[in-house]
Amino acid sequence: MRGSFLSRRTVQRLRQLAIATVGSVKIELVLCCCIAFTLIALLSRASGFTGWTSPGVALERFSAPRKGYAIVMNTWKRYDLLKQSISHYSSCPGLESVHIVWSEPNPPSDSLKKFLDHIVQSNSGNAQHVELKFDVNKEDSLNNRFKEIKDLKTDAVFSIDDDVIFPCSSVEFAFSVWQSAPDTMVGFVPRIHWVDQSKGSSHYYVYGGWWSVWWTGTYSMVLSKAAFFHKKYLSLYTNEMSASVREFITKNRNCEDIAMSFLVANASGAPPIWAKGNIFEIGSTGISSMGGHSERRTQCVNRFVAEFGRMPLVSTSVKAVDSRNVWFW
């Protein structure tokens, strides 16, 4: 009997040991899987940590477009920023030409033109000839950034400020999104409008900045400081849009980007598309940081509603995200 009891006790101990061993193996397997998943995720996202200084990363994943895009860059007496921006964007594979909107009293110096031309040709490579042009204007007006460019060879225009940098991979992704909807604007900086119910009227609107977009999850504009649109809108802005709108912009030195959003929405009847991208602002703060900025933008929105005869902006909650660069989508 005693021998039988010891045998059963031994079996129970062995069974407990086996269960503990199996449980330990399961835990180790789970931990190994977690570690492996984390390593794979980090490796797949490593390119995202390099910032905009490595524009060639992951660009081979985009198929070469049959027709590229032109950059129209607005600048004003910030030559170091201009050089830095041109040096970066001239490496982007879809770029075909760069048009610098020049509204300063004096024309660009020969040394500046020579330096930028050298940078563009050095960065674009032998297989890709990128054209660089200065669009010199006699009048200092924010409307100059949307003047019609007669010899523009591409349909796509990427409007950008000289103090804003996006990785080339983000620019190429936004370009591919625009190609799927070429009549609308595709950009990186969303803004919103809404009806101010406190005014007791359904025709008074308020302009909302980034935090309003973040809070509501909706937007109705993408700012032209970083946006794609069709070149036909340059012609419409210059030749068809009300002259009083352009005069208002010149006088107030603000809101040309809102006017372009109105123009595109009025012509297309469609909302813009917000493309997700990492933004690097390399300049000092601009007019958006000044007191009363939102109030002035609200004034512009309501002025343009009166000029257009209606509110053409269309709100949306859609955001374009490159699913290859995110964990969950």
mmCIF file of C-alpha atoms in Angstrom:
data_model
loop_
_atom_site.group_PDB
_atom_site.id
_atom_site.type_symbol
_atom_site.label_atom_id
_atom_site.label_comp_id
_atom_site.label_asym_id
_atom_site.label_seq_id
_atom_site.Cartn_x
_atom_site.Cartn_y
_atom_site.Cartn_z
ATOM 1 C CA MET A 1 0.000 0.000 0.000
ATOM 2 C CA ARG A 2 2.788 2.357 0.960
ATOM 3 C CA GLY A 3 4.589 1.635 -2.322
ATOM 4 C CA SER A 4 1.379 2.345 -4.242
ATOM 5 C CA PHE A 5 0.896 5.644 -2.380
ATOM 6 C CA LEU A 6 4.441 6.745 -3.150
ATOM 7 C CA SER A 7 3.922 5.827 -6.801
ATOM 8 C CA ARG A 8 0.787 7.940 -7.027
ATOM 9 C CA ARG A 9 2.539 10.805 -5.256
ATOM 10 C CA THR A 10 5.448 10.591 -7.663
ATOM 11 C CA VAL A 11 3.086 10.649 -10.634
ATOM 12 C CA GLN A 12 1.311 13.713 -9.271
ATOM 13 C CA ARG A 13 4.610 15.528 -8.789
ATOM 14 C CA LEU A 14 5.724 14.635 -12.271
ATOM 15 C CA ARG A 15 2.402 15.841 -13.643
ATOM 16 C CA GLN A 16 2.679 19.159 -11.767
ATOM 17 C CA LEU A 17 6.252 19.534 -13.006
ATOM 18 C CA ALA A 18 5.149 18.852 -16.565
ATOM 19 C CA ILE A 19 2.330 21.408 -16.314
ATOM 20 C CA ALA A 20 4.691 24.014 -14.874
ATOM 21 C CA THR A 21 7.227 23.299 -17.611
ATOM 22 C CA VAL A 22 4.609 23.614 -20.381
ATOM 23 C CA GLY A 23 3.315 26.853 -18.844
ATOM 24 C CA SER A 24 6.821 28.257 -18.704
ATOM 25 C CA VAL A 25 7.431 27.309 -22.334
ATOM 26 C CA LYS A 26 4.178 29.030 -23.354
ATOM 27 C CA ILE A 27 5.173 32.202 -21.526
ATOM 28 C CA GLU A 28 8.601 32.151 -23.167
ATOM 29 C CA LEU A 29 7.023 31.648 -26.582
ATOM 30 C CA VAL A 30 4.667 34.584 -26.031
ATOM 31 C CA LEU A 31 7.556 36.785 -24.898
ATOM 32 C CA CYS A 32 9.651 35.752 -27.909
ATOM 33 C CA CYS A 33 6.758 36.553 -30.240
ATOM 34 C CA CYS A 34 6.286 39.983 -28.622
ATOM 35 C CA ILE A 35 10.002 40.766 -28.924
ATOM 36 C CA ALA A 36 10.101 39.606 -32.547
ATOM 37 C CA PHE A 37 7.006 41.682 -33.418
ATOM 38 C CA THR A 38 8.519 44.768 -31.769
ATOM 39 C CA LEU A 39 11.802 44.368 -33.660
ATOM 40 C CA ILE A 40 10.013 43.928 -36.986
ATOM 41 C CA ALA A 41 7.827 46.983 -36.326
ATOM 42 C CA LEU A 42 10.826 49.121 -35.363
ATOM 43 C CA LEU A 43 12.790 48.056 -38.419
ATOM 44 C CA SER A 44 9.849 48.736 -40.722
ATOM 45 C CA ARG A 45 9.441 52.204 -39.245
ATOM 46 C CA ALA A 46 13.126 53.076 -39.019
ATOM 47 C CA SER A 47 12.925 55.300 -42.079
ATOM 48 C CA GLY A 48 10.372 57.489 -40.316
ATOM 49 C CA PHE A 49 12.882 58.498 -37.655
ATOM 50 C CA THR A 50 15.452 59.842 -40.103
ATOM 51 C CA GLY A 51 13.473 63.038 -40.738
ATOM 52 C CA TRP A 52 13.434 65.090 -43.901
ATOM 53 C CA THR A 53 17.212 65.034 -44.290
ATOM 54 C CA SER A 54 17.000 61.601 -45.950
ATOM 55 C CA PRO A 55 14.628 62.257 -48.840
ATOM 56 C CA GLY A 56 15.520 59.115 -50.778
ATOM 57 C CA VAL A 57 14.220 56.693 -48.149
ATOM 58 C CA ALA A 58 11.386 54.459 -49.330
ATOM 59 C CA LEU A 59 10.828 56.431 -52.541
ATOM 60 C CA GLU A 60 11.366 53.355 -54.698
ATOM 61 C CA ARG A 61 7.997 52.088 -53.524
ATOM 62 C CA PHE A 62 6.214 54.709 -55.600
ATOM 63 C CA SER A 63 5.863 54.015 -59.293
ATOM 64 C CA ALA A 64 7.316 56.745 -61.489
ATOM 65 C CA PRO A 65 4.517 59.071 -62.619
ATOM 66 C CA ARG A 66 4.029 59.602 -66.320
ATOM 67 C CA LYS A 67 4.034 63.311 -65.616
ATOM 68 C CA GLY A 68 5.483 64.936 -62.553
ATOM 69 C CA TYR A 69 4.733 68.162 -60.750
ATOM 70 C CA ALA A 70 6.002 71.718 -60.544
ATOM 71 C CA ILE A 71 6.875 73.411 -57.274
ATOM 72 C CA VAL A 72 5.709 77.005 -56.906
ATOM 73 C CA MET A 73 7.558 78.407 -53.903
ATOM 74 C CA ASN A 74 6.710 81.691 -52.240
ATOM 75 C CA THR A 75 9.641 83.515 -50.645
ATOM 76 C CA TRP A 76 10.533 86.905 -49.168
ATOM 77 C CA LYS A 77 14.054 87.948 -48.145
ATOM 78 C CA ARG A 78 14.966 84.667 -46.477
ATOM 79 C CA TYR A 79 17.757 83.460 -48.706
ATOM 80 C CA ASP A 80 19.150 80.849 -46.325
ATOM 81 C CA LEU A 81 15.718 79.233 -45.990
ATOM 82 C CA LEU A 82 15.213 79.415 -49.742
ATOM 83 C CA LYS A 83 18.536 77.653 -50.368
ATOM 84 C CA GLN A 84 17.725 75.004 -47.788
ATOM 85 C CA SER A 85 14.264 74.321 -49.224
ATOM 86 C CA ILE A 86 15.390 74.212 -52.847
ATOM 87 C CA SER A 87 18.275 71.916 -51.900
ATOM 88 C CA HIS A 88 15.829 69.504 -50.296
ATOM 89 C CA TYR A 89 12.969 69.462 -52.797
ATOM 90 C CA SER A 90 15.238 69.258 -55.847
ATOM 91 C CA SER A 91 15.991 65.678 -54.747
ATOM 92 C CA CYS A 92 12.348 64.562 -54.973
ATOM 93 C CA PRO A 93 11.886 62.127 -57.873
ATOM 94 C CA GLY A 94 8.585 63.486 -59.235
ATOM 95 C CA LEU A 95 9.784 67.085 -59.503
ATOM 96 C CA GLU A 96 10.031 68.547 -63.012
ATOM 97 C CA SER A 97 10.377 72.280 -62.403
ATOM 98 C CA VAL A 98 10.744 74.877 -59.651
ATOM 99 C CA HIS A 99 9.174 78.325 -59.905
ATOM 100 C CA ILE A 100 10.255 80.819 -57.254
ATOM 101 C CA VAL A 101 7.692 83.583 -56.711
ATOM 102 C CA TRP A 102 9.822 86.719 -56.322
ATOM 103 C CA SER A 103 8.086 89.906 -55.135
ATOM 104 C CA GLU A 104 11.017 91.816 -53.627
ATOM 105 C CA PRO A 105 11.868 95.352 -54.821
ATOM 106 C CA ASN A 106 15.207 94.218 -56.243
ATOM 107 C CA PRO A 107 15.591 91.299 -58.677
ATOM 108 C CA PRO A 108 17.379 88.135 -57.525
ATOM 109 C CA SER A 109 21.137 88.456 -57.619
ATOM 110 C CA ASP A 110 23.222 86.573 -60.140
ATOM 111 C CA SER A 111 25.058 84.814 -57.329
ATOM 112 C CA LEU A 112 21.779 83.529 -55.829
ATOM 113 C CA LYS A 113 20.532 82.295 -59.197
ATOM 114 C CA LYS A 114 23.844 80.616 -59.931
ATOM 115 C CA PHE A 115 23.939 78.940 -56.521
ATOM 116 C CA LEU A 116 20.362 77.610 -56.732
ATOM 117 C CA ASP A 117 20.812 76.425 -60.297
ATOM 118 C CA HIS A 118 23.932 74.505 -59.262
ATOM 119 C CA ILE A 119 22.101 72.930 -56.317
ATOM 120 C CA VAL A 120 19.165 71.864 -58.466
ATOM 121 C CA GLN A 121 21.287 70.302 -61.165
ATOM 122 C CA SER A 122 23.522 68.546 -58.621
ATOM 123 C CA ASN A 123 20.628 67.046 -56.676
ATOM 124 C CA SER A 124 18.363 66.104 -59.543
ATOM 125 C CA GLY A 125 20.909 63.790 -61.163
ATOM 126 C CA ASN A 126 21.746 63.060 -64.778
ATOM 127 C CA ALA A 127 18.525 61.189 -65.582
ATOM 128 C CA GLN A 128 16.279 63.993 -64.344
ATOM 129 C CA HIS A 129 16.526 67.567 -65.604
ATOM 130 C CA VAL A 130 14.747 69.947 -63.224
ATOM 131 C CA GLU A 131 14.073 73.427 -64.549
ATOM 132 C CA LEU A 132 14.547 76.390 -62.188
ATOM 133 C CA LYS A 133 12.861 79.732 -62.849
ATOM 134 C CA PHE A 134 12.352 82.990 -60.979
ATOM 135 C CA ASP A 135 8.901 84.494 -61.553
ATOM 136 C CA VAL A 136 9.751 88.144 -60.875
ATOM 137 C CA ASN A 137 6.850 90.469 -60.014
ATOM 138 C CA LYS A 138 6.794 94.251 -60.001
ATOM 139 C CA GLU A 139 4.138 94.476 -57.281
ATOM 140 C CA ASP A 140 4.468 93.051 -53.781
ATOM 141 C CA SER A 141 1.226 91.116 -53.364
ATOM 142 C CA LEU A 142 0.276 87.737 -51.909
ATOM 143 C CA ASN A 143 -1.713 87.174 -55.093
ATOM 144 C CA ASN A 144 1.583 86.702 -56.926
ATOM 145 C CA ARG A 145 1.894 83.134 -55.655
ATOM 146 C CA PHE A 146 -1.147 82.200 -57.755
ATOM 147 C CA LYS A 147 -0.339 84.083 -60.940
ATOM 148 C CA GLU A 148 -0.820 82.054 -64.095
ATOM 149 C CA ILE A 149 2.398 80.466 -65.391
ATOM 150 C CA LYS A 150 2.143 80.334 -69.159
ATOM 151 C CA ASP A 151 4.918 77.830 -69.861
ATOM 152 C CA LEU A 152 4.053 75.362 -67.090
ATOM 153 C CA LYS A 153 4.596 71.857 -68.478
ATOM 154 C CA THR A 154 2.912 69.845 -65.740
ATOM 155 C CA ASP A 155 -0.727 69.725 -64.670
ATOM 156 C CA ALA A 156 0.154 69.301 -60.992
ATOM 157 C CA VAL A 157 1.320 72.281 -58.943
ATOM 158 C CA PHE A 158 2.782 71.837 -55.476
ATOM 159 C CA SER A 159 2.418 75.184 -53.724
ATOM 160 C CA ILE A 160 4.853 75.501 -50.832
ATOM 161 C CA ASP A 161 6.328 78.184 -48.565
ATOM 162 C CA ASP A 162 10.095 78.553 -48.294
ATOM 163 C CA ASP A 163 10.103 77.743 -44.562
ATOM 164 C CA VAL A 164 8.234 74.430 -44.703
ATOM 165 C CA ILE A 165 9.903 71.080 -45.320
ATOM 166 C CA PHE A 166 8.220 67.732 -45.940
ATOM 167 C CA PRO A 167 10.056 64.469 -46.639
ATOM 168 C CA CYS A 168 10.116 63.642 -50.338
ATOM 169 C CA SER A 169 8.251 60.412 -49.552
ATOM 170 C CA SER A 170 5.369 62.467 -48.098
ATOM 171 C CA VAL A 171 5.345 64.769 -51.132
ATOM 172 C CA GLU A 172 5.281 61.816 -53.530
ATOM 173 C CA PHE A 173 2.451 60.209 -51.553
ATOM 174 C CA ALA A 174 0.380 63.416 -51.640
ATOM 175 C CA PHE A 175 1.060 63.658 -55.379
ATOM 176 C CA SER A 176 -0.261 60.131 -55.887
ATOM 177 C CA VAL A 177 -3.384 61.056 -53.903
ATOM 178 C CA TRP A 178 -3.869 64.166 -56.046
ATOM 179 C CA GLN A 179 -3.593 62.065 -59.202
ATOM 180 C CA SER A 180 -6.677 60.147 -58.052
ATOM 181 C CA ALA A 181 -8.625 63.423 -57.582
ATOM 182 C CA PRO A 182 -6.973 66.107 -59.750
ATOM 183 C CA ASP A 183 -9.864 68.584 -59.539
ATOM 184 C CA THR A 184 -9.524 69.111 -55.806
ATOM 185 C CA MET A 185 -6.778 70.289 -53.455
ATOM 186 C CA VAL A 186 -4.580 67.791 -51.624
ATOM 187 C CA GLY A 187 -2.521 69.224 -48.791
ATOM 188 C CA PHE A 188 -0.877 68.760 -45.433
ATOM 189 C CA VAL A 189 -2.311 71.647 -43.374
ATOM 190 C CA PRO A 190 -6.094 71.387 -42.767
ATOM 191 C CA ARG A 191 -8.384 74.133 -41.511
ATOM 192 C CA ILE A 192 -12.124 74.380 -40.859
ATOM 193 C CA HIS A 193 -15.085 76.750 -40.928
ATOM 194 C CA TRP A 194 -18.445 76.577 -39.178
ATOM 195 C CA VAL A 195 -21.629 78.607 -38.724
ATOM 196 C CA ASP A 196 -21.632 80.915 -35.702
ATOM 197 C CA GLN A 197 -25.015 80.225 -34.105
ATOM 198 C CA SER A 198 -24.517 83.000 -31.560
ATOM 199 C CA LYS A 199 -24.963 85.599 -34.298
ATOM 200 C CA GLY A 200 -28.557 84.480 -34.825
ATOM 201 C CA SER A 201 -27.892 83.921 -38.516
ATOM 202 C CA SER A 202 -27.015 80.895 -40.616
ATOM 203 C CA HIS A 203 -24.846 83.037 -42.881
ATOM 204 C CA TYR A 204 -22.076 84.113 -40.507
ATOM 205 C CA TYR A 205 -19.060 81.817 -40.431
ATOM 206 C CA VAL A 206 -16.068 81.335 -38.166
ATOM 207 C CA TYR A 207 -12.574 80.284 -39.245
ATOM 208 C CA GLY A 208 -11.012 77.527 -37.167
ATOM 209 C CA GLY A 209 -7.334 76.606 -36.883
ATOM 210 C CA TRP A 210 -5.570 73.327 -36.195
ATOM 211 C CA TRP A 211 -6.995 72.754 -32.715
ATOM 212 C CA SER A 212 -10.525 73.082 -34.065
ATOM 213 C CA VAL A 213 -9.698 70.455 -36.694
ATOM 214 C CA TRP A 214 -8.216 68.190 -34.039
ATOM 215 C CA TRP A 215 -11.208 68.595 -31.715
ATOM 216 C CA THR A 216 -13.957 68.080 -34.324
ATOM 217 C CA GLY A 217 -12.201 65.620 -36.621
ATOM 218 C CA THR A 218 -13.388 67.575 -39.672
ATOM 219 C CA TYR A 219 -11.932 70.176 -42.022
ATOM 220 C CA SER A 220 -12.979 72.147 -45.111
ATOM 221 C CA MET A 221 -9.722 73.682 -46.346
ATOM 222 C CA VAL A 222 -6.091 72.733 -46.849
ATOM 223 C CA LEU A 223 -3.721 75.687 -46.809
ATOM 224 C CA SER A 224 -1.690 76.499 -49.914
ATOM 225 C CA LYS A 225 1.501 76.719 -47.845
ATOM 226 C CA ALA A 226 1.765 72.984 -48.651
ATOM 227 C CA ALA A 227 -0.792 71.710 -51.172
ATOM 228 C CA PHE A 228 -1.246 70.192 -54.615
ATOM 229 C CA PHE A 229 -3.763 71.540 -57.106
ATOM 230 C CA HIS A 230 -4.282 71.625 -60.887
ATOM 231 C CA LYS A 231 -2.553 74.376 -62.844
ATOM 232 C CA LYS A 232 -5.919 75.473 -64.298
ATOM 233 C CA TYR A 233 -6.707 77.104 -60.951
ATOM 234 C CA LEU A 234 -3.809 79.529 -61.444
ATOM 235 C CA SER A 235 -5.564 80.769 -64.573
ATOM 236 C CA LEU A 236 -8.925 80.945 -62.815
ATOM 237 C CA TYR A 237 -7.425 82.838 -59.876
ATOM 238 C CA THR A 238 -5.667 85.338 -62.152
ATOM 239 C CA ASN A 239 -8.283 85.823 -64.871
ATOM 240 C CA GLU A 240 -11.694 84.733 -63.576
ATOM 241 C CA MET A 241 -11.889 85.380 -59.843
ATOM 242 C CA SER A 242 -13.383 88.695 -58.761
ATOM 243 C CA ALA A 243 -10.843 91.505 -58.874
ATOM 244 C CA SER A 244 -12.263 92.835 -55.596
ATOM 245 C CA VAL A 245 -11.158 89.612 -53.869
ATOM 246 C CA ARG A 246 -7.589 90.076 -55.095
ATOM 247 C CA GLU A 247 -7.653 93.740 -54.100
ATOM 248 C CA PHE A 248 -8.860 92.808 -50.613
ATOM 249 C CA ILE A 249 -5.976 90.333 -50.269
ATOM 250 C CA THR A 250 -3.385 92.857 -51.450
ATOM 251 C CA LYS A 251 -4.685 95.498 -49.050
ATOM 252 C CA ASN A 252 -4.903 93.205 -46.002
ATOM 253 C CA ARG A 253 -1.847 91.028 -46.790
ATOM 254 C CA ASN A 254 -3.698 87.903 -45.726
ATOM 255 C CA CYS A 255 -6.098 85.165 -46.817
ATOM 256 C CA GLU A 256 -4.880 84.358 -50.335
ATOM 257 C CA ASP A 257 -4.874 80.700 -49.257
ATOM 258 C CA ILE A 258 -8.512 80.892 -48.157
ATOM 259 C CA ALA A 259 -9.409 82.516 -51.485
ATOM 260 C CA MET A 260 -7.776 79.630 -53.371
ATOM 261 C CA SER A 261 -9.709 77.120 -51.245
ATOM 262 C CA PHE A 262 -12.938 78.949 -52.109
ATOM 263 C CA LEU A 263 -12.028 78.987 -55.796
ATOM 264 C CA VAL A 264 -11.247 75.257 -56.007
ATOM 265 C CA ALA A 265 -14.295 74.233 -53.973
ATOM 266 C CA ASN A 266 -16.543 76.501 -56.047
ATOM 267 C CA ALA A 267 -15.270 74.976 -59.286
ATOM 268 C CA SER A 268 -15.139 71.330 -58.192
ATOM 269 C CA GLY A 269 -17.992 71.068 -55.675
ATOM 270 C CA ALA A 270 -15.774 68.680 -53.723
ATOM 271 C CA PRO A 271 -13.959 68.812 -50.396
ATOM 272 C CA PRO A 272 -10.170 68.943 -50.199
ATOM 273 C CA ILE A 273 -8.097 65.946 -49.132
ATOM 274 C CA TRP A 274 -5.818 66.062 -46.112
ATOM 275 C CA ALA A 275 -2.696 63.943 -46.645
ATOM 276 C CA LYS A 276 -0.824 62.855 -43.534
ATOM 277 C CA GLY A 277 2.814 63.940 -43.479
ATOM 278 C CA ASN A 278 5.557 65.039 -41.114
ATOM 279 C CA ILE A 279 6.097 68.794 -41.242
ATOM 280 C CA PHE A 280 9.346 70.559 -40.384
ATOM 281 C CA GLU A 281 9.039 74.332 -40.038
ATOM 282 C CA ILE A 282 12.510 75.797 -40.414
ATOM 283 C CA GLY A 283 11.625 79.486 -40.219
ATOM 284 C CA SER A 284 10.455 81.836 -37.504
ATOM 285 C CA THR A 285 6.802 82.282 -36.643
ATOM 286 C CA GLY A 286 4.696 84.098 -39.224
ATOM 287 C CA ILE A 287 1.476 86.105 -39.280
ATOM 288 C CA SER A 288 -0.489 83.179 -37.861
ATOM 289 C CA SER A 289 1.183 83.769 -34.480
ATOM 290 C CA MET A 290 0.115 87.416 -34.318
ATOM 291 C CA GLY A 291 -2.749 88.568 -32.143
ATOM 292 C CA GLY A 292 -6.149 88.729 -33.818
ATOM 293 C CA HIS A 293 -5.145 86.310 -36.574
ATOM 294 C CA SER A 294 -8.248 84.113 -36.275
ATOM 295 C CA GLU A 295 -10.536 87.144 -36.232
ATOM 296 C CA ARG A 296 -8.984 88.472 -39.431
ATOM 297 C CA ARG A 297 -9.322 85.077 -41.080
ATOM 298 C CA THR A 298 -12.976 84.933 -40.019
ATOM 299 C CA GLN A 299 -13.477 88.322 -41.634
ATOM 300 C CA CYS A 300 -11.933 86.970 -44.847
ATOM 301 C CA VAL A 301 -14.230 83.928 -44.887
ATOM 302 C CA ASN A 302 -17.360 86.059 -44.594
ATOM 303 C CA ARG A 303 -16.068 88.573 -47.156
ATOM 304 C CA PHE A 304 -15.437 85.782 -49.653
ATOM 305 C CA VAL A 305 -18.876 84.247 -49.025
ATOM 306 C CA ALA A 306 -20.375 87.588 -50.028
ATOM 307 C CA GLU A 307 -18.127 87.793 -53.117
ATOM 308 C CA PHE A 308 -18.892 84.244 -54.272
ATOM 309 C CA GLY A 309 -22.577 84.576 -53.446
ATOM 310 C CA ARG A 310 -22.588 81.416 -51.352
ATOM 311 C CA MET A 311 -20.451 79.214 -49.092
ATOM 312 C CA PRO A 312 -18.683 76.788 -51.474
ATOM 313 C CA LEU A 313 -16.454 75.063 -48.904
ATOM 314 C CA VAL A 314 -17.335 71.411 -48.266
ATOM 315 C CA SER A 315 -16.488 69.803 -44.924
ATOM 316 C CA THR A 316 -15.095 66.277 -44.683
ATOM 317 C CA SER A 317 -13.508 63.925 -42.169
ATOM 318 C CA VAL A 318 -11.471 61.893 -44.669
ATOM 319 C CA LYS A 319 -7.677 61.745 -44.295
ATOM 320 C CA ALA A 320 -5.280 60.074 -46.717
ATOM 321 C CA VAL A 321 -2.692 57.931 -44.933
ATOM 322 C CA ASP A 322 0.019 55.756 -46.461
ATOM 323 C CA SER A 323 -0.856 52.449 -44.773
ATOM 324 C CA ARG A 324 2.622 51.084 -45.452
ATOM 325 C CA ASN A 325 4.054 53.499 -42.912
ATOM 326 C CA VAL A 326 1.641 52.942 -40.018
ATOM 327 C CA TRP A 327 0.953 50.054 -37.667
ATOM 328 C CA PHE A 328 -2.830 50.278 -37.688
ATOM 329 C CA TRP A 329 -5.119 51.679 -40.400
#
